[in-house]
Structure formats: C-alpha cells, structure tokens
mmCIF file of C-alpha atoms in Angstrom:
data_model
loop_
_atom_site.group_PDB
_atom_site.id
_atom_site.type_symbol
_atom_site.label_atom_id
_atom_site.label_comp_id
_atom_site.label_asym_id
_atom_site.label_seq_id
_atom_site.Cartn_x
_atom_site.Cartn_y
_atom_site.Cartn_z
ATOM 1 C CA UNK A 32 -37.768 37.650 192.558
ATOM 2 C CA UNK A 33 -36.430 40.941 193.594
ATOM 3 C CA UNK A 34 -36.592 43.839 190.824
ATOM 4 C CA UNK A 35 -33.033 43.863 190.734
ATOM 5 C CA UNK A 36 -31.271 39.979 190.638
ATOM 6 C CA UNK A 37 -30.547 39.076 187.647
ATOM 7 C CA UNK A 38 -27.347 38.915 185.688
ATOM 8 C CA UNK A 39 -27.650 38.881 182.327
ATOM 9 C CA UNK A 40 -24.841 38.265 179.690
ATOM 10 C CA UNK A 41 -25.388 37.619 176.091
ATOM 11 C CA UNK A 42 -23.372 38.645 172.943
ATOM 12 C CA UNK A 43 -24.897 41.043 170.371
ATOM 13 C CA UNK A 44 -22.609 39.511 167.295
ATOM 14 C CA UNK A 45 -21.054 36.411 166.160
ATOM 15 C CA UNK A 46 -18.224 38.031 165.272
ATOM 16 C CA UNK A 47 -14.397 39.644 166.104
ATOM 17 C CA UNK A 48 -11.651 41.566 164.322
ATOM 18 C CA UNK A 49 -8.644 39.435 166.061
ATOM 19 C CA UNK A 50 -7.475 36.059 165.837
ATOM 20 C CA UNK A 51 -6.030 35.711 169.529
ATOM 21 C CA UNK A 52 -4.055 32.791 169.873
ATOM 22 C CA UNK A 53 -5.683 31.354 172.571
ATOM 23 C CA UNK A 54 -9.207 32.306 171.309
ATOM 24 C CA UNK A 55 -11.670 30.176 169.632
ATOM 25 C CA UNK A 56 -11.973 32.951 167.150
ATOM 26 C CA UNK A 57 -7.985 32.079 166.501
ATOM 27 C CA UNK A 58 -9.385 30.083 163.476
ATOM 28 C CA UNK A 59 -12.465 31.385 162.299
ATOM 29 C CA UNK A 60 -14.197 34.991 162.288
ATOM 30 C CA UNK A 61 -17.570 33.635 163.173
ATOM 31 C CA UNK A 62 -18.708 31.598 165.935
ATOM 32 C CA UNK A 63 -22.832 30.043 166.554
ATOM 33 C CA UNK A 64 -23.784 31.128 170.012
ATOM 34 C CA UNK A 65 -27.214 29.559 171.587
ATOM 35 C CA UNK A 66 -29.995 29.447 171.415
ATOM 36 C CA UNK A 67 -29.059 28.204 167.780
ATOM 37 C CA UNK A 68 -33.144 28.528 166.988
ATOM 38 C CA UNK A 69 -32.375 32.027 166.675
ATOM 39 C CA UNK A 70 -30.928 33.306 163.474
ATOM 40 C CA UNK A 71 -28.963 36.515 163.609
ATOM 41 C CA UNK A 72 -28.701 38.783 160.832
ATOM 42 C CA UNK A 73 -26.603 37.413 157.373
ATOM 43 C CA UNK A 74 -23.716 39.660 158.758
ATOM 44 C CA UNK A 75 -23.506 37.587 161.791
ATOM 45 C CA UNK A 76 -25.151 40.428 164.151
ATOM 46 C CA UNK A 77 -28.266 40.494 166.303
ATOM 47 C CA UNK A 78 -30.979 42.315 165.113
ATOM 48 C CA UNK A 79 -31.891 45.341 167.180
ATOM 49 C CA UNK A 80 -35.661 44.560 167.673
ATOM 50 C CA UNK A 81 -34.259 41.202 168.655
ATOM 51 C CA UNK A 82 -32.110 42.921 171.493
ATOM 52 C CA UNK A 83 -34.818 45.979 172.360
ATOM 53 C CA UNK A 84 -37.440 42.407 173.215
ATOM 54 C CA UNK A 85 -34.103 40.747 175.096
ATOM 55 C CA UNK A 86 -34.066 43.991 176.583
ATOM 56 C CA UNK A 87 -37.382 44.408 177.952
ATOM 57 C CA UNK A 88 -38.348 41.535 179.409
ATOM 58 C CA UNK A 89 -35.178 40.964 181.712
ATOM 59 C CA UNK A 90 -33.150 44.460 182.066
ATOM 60 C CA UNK A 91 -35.907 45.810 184.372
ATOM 61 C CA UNK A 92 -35.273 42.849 186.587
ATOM 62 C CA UNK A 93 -31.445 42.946 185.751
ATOM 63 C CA UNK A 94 -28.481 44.184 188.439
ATOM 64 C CA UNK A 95 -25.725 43.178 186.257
ATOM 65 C CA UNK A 96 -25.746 43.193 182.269
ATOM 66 C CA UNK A 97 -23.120 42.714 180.325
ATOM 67 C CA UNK A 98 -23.120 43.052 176.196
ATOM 68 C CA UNK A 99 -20.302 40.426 175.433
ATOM 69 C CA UNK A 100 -19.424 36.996 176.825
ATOM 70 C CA UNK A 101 -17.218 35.893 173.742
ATOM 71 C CA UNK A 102 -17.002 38.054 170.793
ATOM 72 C CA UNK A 103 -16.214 41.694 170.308
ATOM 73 C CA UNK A 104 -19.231 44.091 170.700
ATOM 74 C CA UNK A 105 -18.236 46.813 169.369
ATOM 75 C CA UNK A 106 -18.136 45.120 165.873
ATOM 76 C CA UNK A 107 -21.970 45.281 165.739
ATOM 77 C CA UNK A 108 -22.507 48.119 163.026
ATOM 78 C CA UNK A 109 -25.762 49.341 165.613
ATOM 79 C CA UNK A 110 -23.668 49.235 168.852
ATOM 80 C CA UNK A 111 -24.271 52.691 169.751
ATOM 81 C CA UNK A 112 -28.132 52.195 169.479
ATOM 82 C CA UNK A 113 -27.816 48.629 171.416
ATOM 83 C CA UNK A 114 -26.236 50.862 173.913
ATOM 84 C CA UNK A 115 -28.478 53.372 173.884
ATOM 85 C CA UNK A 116 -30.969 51.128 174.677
ATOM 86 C CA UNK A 117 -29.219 49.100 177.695
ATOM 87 C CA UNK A 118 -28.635 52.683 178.952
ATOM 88 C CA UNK A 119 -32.341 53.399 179.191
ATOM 89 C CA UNK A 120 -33.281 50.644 181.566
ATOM 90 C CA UNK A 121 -30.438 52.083 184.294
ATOM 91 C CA UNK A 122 -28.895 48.748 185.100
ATOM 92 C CA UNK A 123 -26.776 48.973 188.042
ATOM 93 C CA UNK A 124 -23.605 47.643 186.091
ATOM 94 C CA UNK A 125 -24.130 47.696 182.593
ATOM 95 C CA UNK A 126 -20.222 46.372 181.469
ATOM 96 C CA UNK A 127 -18.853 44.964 178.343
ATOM 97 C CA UNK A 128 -15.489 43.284 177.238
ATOM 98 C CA UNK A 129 -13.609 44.639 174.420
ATOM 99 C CA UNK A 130 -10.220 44.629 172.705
ATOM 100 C CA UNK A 131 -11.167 48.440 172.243
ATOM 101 C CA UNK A 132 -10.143 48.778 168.340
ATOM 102 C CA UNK A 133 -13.049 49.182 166.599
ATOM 103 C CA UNK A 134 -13.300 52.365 168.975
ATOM 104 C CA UNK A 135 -14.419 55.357 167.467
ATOM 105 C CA UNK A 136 -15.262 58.836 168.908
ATOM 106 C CA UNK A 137 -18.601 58.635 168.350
ATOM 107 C CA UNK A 138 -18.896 55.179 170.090
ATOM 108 C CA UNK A 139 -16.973 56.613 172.587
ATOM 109 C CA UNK A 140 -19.577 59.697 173.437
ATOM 110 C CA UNK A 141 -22.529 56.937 173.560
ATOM 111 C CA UNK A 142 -20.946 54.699 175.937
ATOM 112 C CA UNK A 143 -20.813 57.955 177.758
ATOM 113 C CA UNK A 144 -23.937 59.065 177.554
ATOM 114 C CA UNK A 145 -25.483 55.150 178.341
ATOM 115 C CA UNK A 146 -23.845 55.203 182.048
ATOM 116 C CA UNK A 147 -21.854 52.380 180.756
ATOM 117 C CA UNK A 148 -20.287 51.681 184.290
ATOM 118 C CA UNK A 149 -17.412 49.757 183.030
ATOM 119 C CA UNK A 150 -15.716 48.911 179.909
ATOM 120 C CA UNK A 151 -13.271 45.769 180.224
ATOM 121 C CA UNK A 152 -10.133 45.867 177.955
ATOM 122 C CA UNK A 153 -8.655 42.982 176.932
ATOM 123 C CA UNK A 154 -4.392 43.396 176.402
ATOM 124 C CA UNK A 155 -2.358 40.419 177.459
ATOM 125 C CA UNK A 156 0.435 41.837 177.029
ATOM 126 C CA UNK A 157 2.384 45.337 178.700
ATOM 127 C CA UNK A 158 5.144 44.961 175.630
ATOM 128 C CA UNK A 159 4.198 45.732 172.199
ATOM 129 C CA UNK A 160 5.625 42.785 170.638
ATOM 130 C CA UNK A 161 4.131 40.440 173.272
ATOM 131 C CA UNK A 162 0.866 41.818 172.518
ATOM 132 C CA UNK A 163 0.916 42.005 168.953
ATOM 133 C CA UNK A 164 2.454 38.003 169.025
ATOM 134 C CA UNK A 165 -1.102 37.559 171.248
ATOM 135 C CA UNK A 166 -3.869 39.237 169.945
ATOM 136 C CA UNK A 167 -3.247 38.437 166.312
ATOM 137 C CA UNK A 168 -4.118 41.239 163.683
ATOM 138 C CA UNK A 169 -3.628 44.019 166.389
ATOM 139 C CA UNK A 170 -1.242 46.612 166.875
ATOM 140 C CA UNK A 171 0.362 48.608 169.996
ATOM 141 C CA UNK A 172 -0.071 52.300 168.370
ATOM 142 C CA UNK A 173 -3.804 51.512 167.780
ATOM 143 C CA UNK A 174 -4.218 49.976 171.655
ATOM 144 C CA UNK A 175 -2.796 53.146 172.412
ATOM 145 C CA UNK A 176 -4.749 55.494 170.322
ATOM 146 C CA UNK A 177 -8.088 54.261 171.312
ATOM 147 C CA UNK A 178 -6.989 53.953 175.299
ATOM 148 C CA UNK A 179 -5.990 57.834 174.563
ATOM 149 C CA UNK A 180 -9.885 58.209 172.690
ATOM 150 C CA UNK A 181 -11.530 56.374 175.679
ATOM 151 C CA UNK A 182 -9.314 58.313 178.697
ATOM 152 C CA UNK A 183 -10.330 61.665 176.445
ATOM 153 C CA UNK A 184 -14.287 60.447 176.535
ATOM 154 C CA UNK A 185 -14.134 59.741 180.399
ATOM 155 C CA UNK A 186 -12.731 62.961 181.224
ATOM 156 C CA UNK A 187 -11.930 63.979 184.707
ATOM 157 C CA UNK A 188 -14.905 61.759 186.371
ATOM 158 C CA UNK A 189 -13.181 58.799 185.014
ATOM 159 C CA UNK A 190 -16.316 57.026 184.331
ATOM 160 C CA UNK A 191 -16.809 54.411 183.176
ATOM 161 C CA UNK A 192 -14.554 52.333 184.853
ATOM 162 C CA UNK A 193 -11.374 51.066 183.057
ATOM 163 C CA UNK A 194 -10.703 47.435 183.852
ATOM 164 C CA UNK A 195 -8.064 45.535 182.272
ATOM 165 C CA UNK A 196 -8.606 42.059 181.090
ATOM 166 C CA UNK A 197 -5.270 39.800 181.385
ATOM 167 C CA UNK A 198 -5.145 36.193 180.294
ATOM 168 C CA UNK A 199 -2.283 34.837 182.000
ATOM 169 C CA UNK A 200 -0.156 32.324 179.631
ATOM 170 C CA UNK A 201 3.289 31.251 178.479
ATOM 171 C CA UNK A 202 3.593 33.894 176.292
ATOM 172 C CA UNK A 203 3.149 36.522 178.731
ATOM 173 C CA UNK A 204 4.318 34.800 182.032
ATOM 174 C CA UNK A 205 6.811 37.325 182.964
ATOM 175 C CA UNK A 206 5.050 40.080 182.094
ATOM 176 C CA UNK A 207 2.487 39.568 184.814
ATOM 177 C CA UNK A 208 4.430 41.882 187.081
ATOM 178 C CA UNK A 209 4.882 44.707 185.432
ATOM 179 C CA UNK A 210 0.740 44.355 184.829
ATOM 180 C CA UNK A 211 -0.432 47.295 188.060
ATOM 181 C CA UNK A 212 2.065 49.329 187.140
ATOM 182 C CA UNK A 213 1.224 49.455 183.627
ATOM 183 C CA UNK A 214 -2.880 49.390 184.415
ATOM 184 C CA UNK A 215 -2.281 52.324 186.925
ATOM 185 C CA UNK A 216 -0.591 54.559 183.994
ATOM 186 C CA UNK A 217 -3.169 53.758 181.959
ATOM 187 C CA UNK A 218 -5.715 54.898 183.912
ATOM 188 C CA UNK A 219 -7.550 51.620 185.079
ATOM 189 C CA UNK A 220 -8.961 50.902 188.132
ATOM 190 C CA UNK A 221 -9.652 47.389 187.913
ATOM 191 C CA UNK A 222 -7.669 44.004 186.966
ATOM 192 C CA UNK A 223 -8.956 40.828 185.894
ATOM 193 C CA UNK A 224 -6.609 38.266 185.512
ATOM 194 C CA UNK A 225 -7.412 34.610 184.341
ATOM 195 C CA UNK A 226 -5.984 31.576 182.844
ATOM 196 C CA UNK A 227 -6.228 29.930 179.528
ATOM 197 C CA UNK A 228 -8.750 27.344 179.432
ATOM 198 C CA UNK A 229 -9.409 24.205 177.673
ATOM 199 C CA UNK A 230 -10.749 25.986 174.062
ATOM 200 C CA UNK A 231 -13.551 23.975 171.824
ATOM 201 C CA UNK A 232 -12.070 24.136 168.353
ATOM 202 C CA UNK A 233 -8.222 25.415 168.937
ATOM 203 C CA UNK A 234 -5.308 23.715 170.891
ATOM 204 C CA UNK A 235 -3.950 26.226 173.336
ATOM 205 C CA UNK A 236 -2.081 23.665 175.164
ATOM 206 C CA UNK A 237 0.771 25.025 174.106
ATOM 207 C CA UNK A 238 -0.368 28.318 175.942
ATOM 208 C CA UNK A 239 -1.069 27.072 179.287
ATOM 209 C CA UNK A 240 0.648 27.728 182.233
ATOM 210 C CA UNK A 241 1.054 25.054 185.237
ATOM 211 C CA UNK A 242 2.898 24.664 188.311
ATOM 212 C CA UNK A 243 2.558 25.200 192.308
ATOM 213 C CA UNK A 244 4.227 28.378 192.024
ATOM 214 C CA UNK A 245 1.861 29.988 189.824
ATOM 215 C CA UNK A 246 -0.304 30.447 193.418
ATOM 216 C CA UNK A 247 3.156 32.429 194.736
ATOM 217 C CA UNK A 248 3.926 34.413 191.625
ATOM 218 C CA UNK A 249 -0.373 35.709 190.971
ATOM 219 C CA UNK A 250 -0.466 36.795 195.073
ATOM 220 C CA UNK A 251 2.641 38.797 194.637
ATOM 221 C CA UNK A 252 0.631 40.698 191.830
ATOM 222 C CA UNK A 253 -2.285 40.645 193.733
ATOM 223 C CA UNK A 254 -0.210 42.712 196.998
ATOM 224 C CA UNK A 255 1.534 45.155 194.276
ATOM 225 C CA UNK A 256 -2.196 45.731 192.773
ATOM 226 C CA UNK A 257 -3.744 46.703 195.604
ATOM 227 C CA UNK A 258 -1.151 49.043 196.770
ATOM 228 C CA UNK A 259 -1.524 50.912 193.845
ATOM 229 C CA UNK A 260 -5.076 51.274 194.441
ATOM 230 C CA UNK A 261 -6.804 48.694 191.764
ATOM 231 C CA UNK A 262 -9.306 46.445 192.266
ATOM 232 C CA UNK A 263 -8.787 43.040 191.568
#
C-alpha cells in the first residue's frame, strides 16, 4: 500500500439541525451509523480519543478524508479540535459536507488554520422559499450570513474551496439553471449535483425526478458551469 491511498469517510456525530425533506434525518434527529459495537457519547457524538485513534492509524496512509458522509459535522460540540487534529496529519484533501449553520467565527478560523481544502455546502435551492420548503428548519438570511462568515474567513486566497452541494428533485427542478450563476456569485468553485435516492426510513418518492430528458436538461447545466469556470 502506498503512503497515500486511502479514502477515508466517517461521520463524527449522529446527529443534524435540519429535517430535509428528502433526508433520512426528515424524521428523526438521530441516526445509528456502523460499526454499531461502538457507542458514541450520550449526546450522540464521537468521542475525541475515539477520533485522535481513527485518526492515527489510517490518516497517515489517507489521500482523501472526509469528516461527514450523512450527518452535519459541525454539530459536534469538539469540531474545532476534531479538526485540529485531521489538520495535523496534512491529508491531501481533507473535505467535509455541511449545511453551514451551525457556523461560527471561531469554527470558521480553525477550518482555516486545519488546511481544510474544501468545505461542501449543501443548498438545494437558489430561491429562498424553495430552500426553506427543502431544508426544513433553515432559513435564507442565515445561509447567507454564514456564506458571508465563511467568504470573510477565506479571504482573498479563497481557500478552502467552496463547493456547492445540489440535490436535484421536484421541488427544485427548474431551479437547476439558474444553479452556476448563483454558485459563481457566491464564490464557489465547485458543483456537485445528484439525485434523490431511494431513503431507508422516509418516502421521498414524491421527490424524485424521472424522465429521458433529465440527461438533456443536467448537460445544459453542465456547458453553462464550465463556462463560468466551476468544476463539476
């Protein structure tokens, strides 16, 4: 094994402030992740000594490591000494997903000063009410104020990266095109765009999107994205 070929993606917490509708956190605020012989704190968190072992035995070996698959990170009450720690082992992309609102200033500074290399919003939505009808228990100003607190943190280097997570639905179909634009303003330089998927304790068929043209309509995004500069 070479020293740097792993990918490595766990979640530090069981838990998430939103109930997004087409999220299996849309009906509960904590969700079991394996390996289920491994209890987390009572608050639903990982321990820290738990993560600094996690830590290292695999980030010296790790290229990729990101500290969220399904639930939001920056819930953990530690998060800025879980990233502290990540930081230390200079992972080539250390990343995370996050709806961004537990943000905070401080937070912001130790994603900073961790070489986080990209942080991975999740929005859904370029129209307040389409976003707030999404990501249940959010609101627009707040996006908006912790995109400002983030842009302020990254400064003229823009670093980390700003990539925009999209989940592509009913809800949001039309909105799709307006997505580069709207990324661009922002400040991103990345776009991730995916589909709802078949959800283990919530119906989101009522969500899901299906037809040939789908193919048509994401490649027209696709051209617009790139010739604004963003990678897809």
């Amino acid at each position: 094994m070479s020293r740097r070929s792993l990918t490595v993606l766990l979640d530090i917490t069981e838990r998430c402030n939103l109930r997004c509708v087409m999220c299996h956190f849309s009906t509960r605020d904590r969700i079991r992740f394996p390996p289920f012989v491994l209890e987390p704190d009572a608050d639903g968190n990982m321990p820290v000594s738990r993560f600094e072992t996690i830590a290292a035995e695999f980030f010296p070996h790790a290229k990729r490591v990101a500290l969220s698959c399904a639930a939001e990170p920056l819930m953990h009450p530690r998060f800025r000494e879980i990233v502290a720690i990540a930081g230390s082992y200079r992972v080539p992309e250390l990343w995370f997903p996050t709806n961004l609102l537990p943000l905070t200033e401080a937070t912001a500074e130790s994603i900073m000063r961790a070489n986080v290399t990209t942080v991975a919003v999740s929005i859904d939505g370029v129209r307040k009410e389409t976003y707030e009808r999404i990501r249940a228990g959010a609101t627009w100003e707040r996006l908006m104020a912790k995109l400002a607190m983030l842009r302020d943190a990254r400064g003229r280097n823009r670093t980390p990266r700003l990539r925009v997570n999209f989940t592509w639905m009913r809800d949001n179909r039309d909105e799709l095109r307006e997505l580069p634009a709207f990324a661009a303003d922002i400040g991103a330089s990345e776009l991730d765009v995916r589909f709802v998927a078949p959800t283990d304790g919530v119906d989101v068929t009522p969500h899901m999107l299906h037809g040939p043209e789908l193919r048509d309509e994401l490649a027209q995004v696709a051209r617009d994205a790139v010739k604004r500069g963003l990678r897809l």
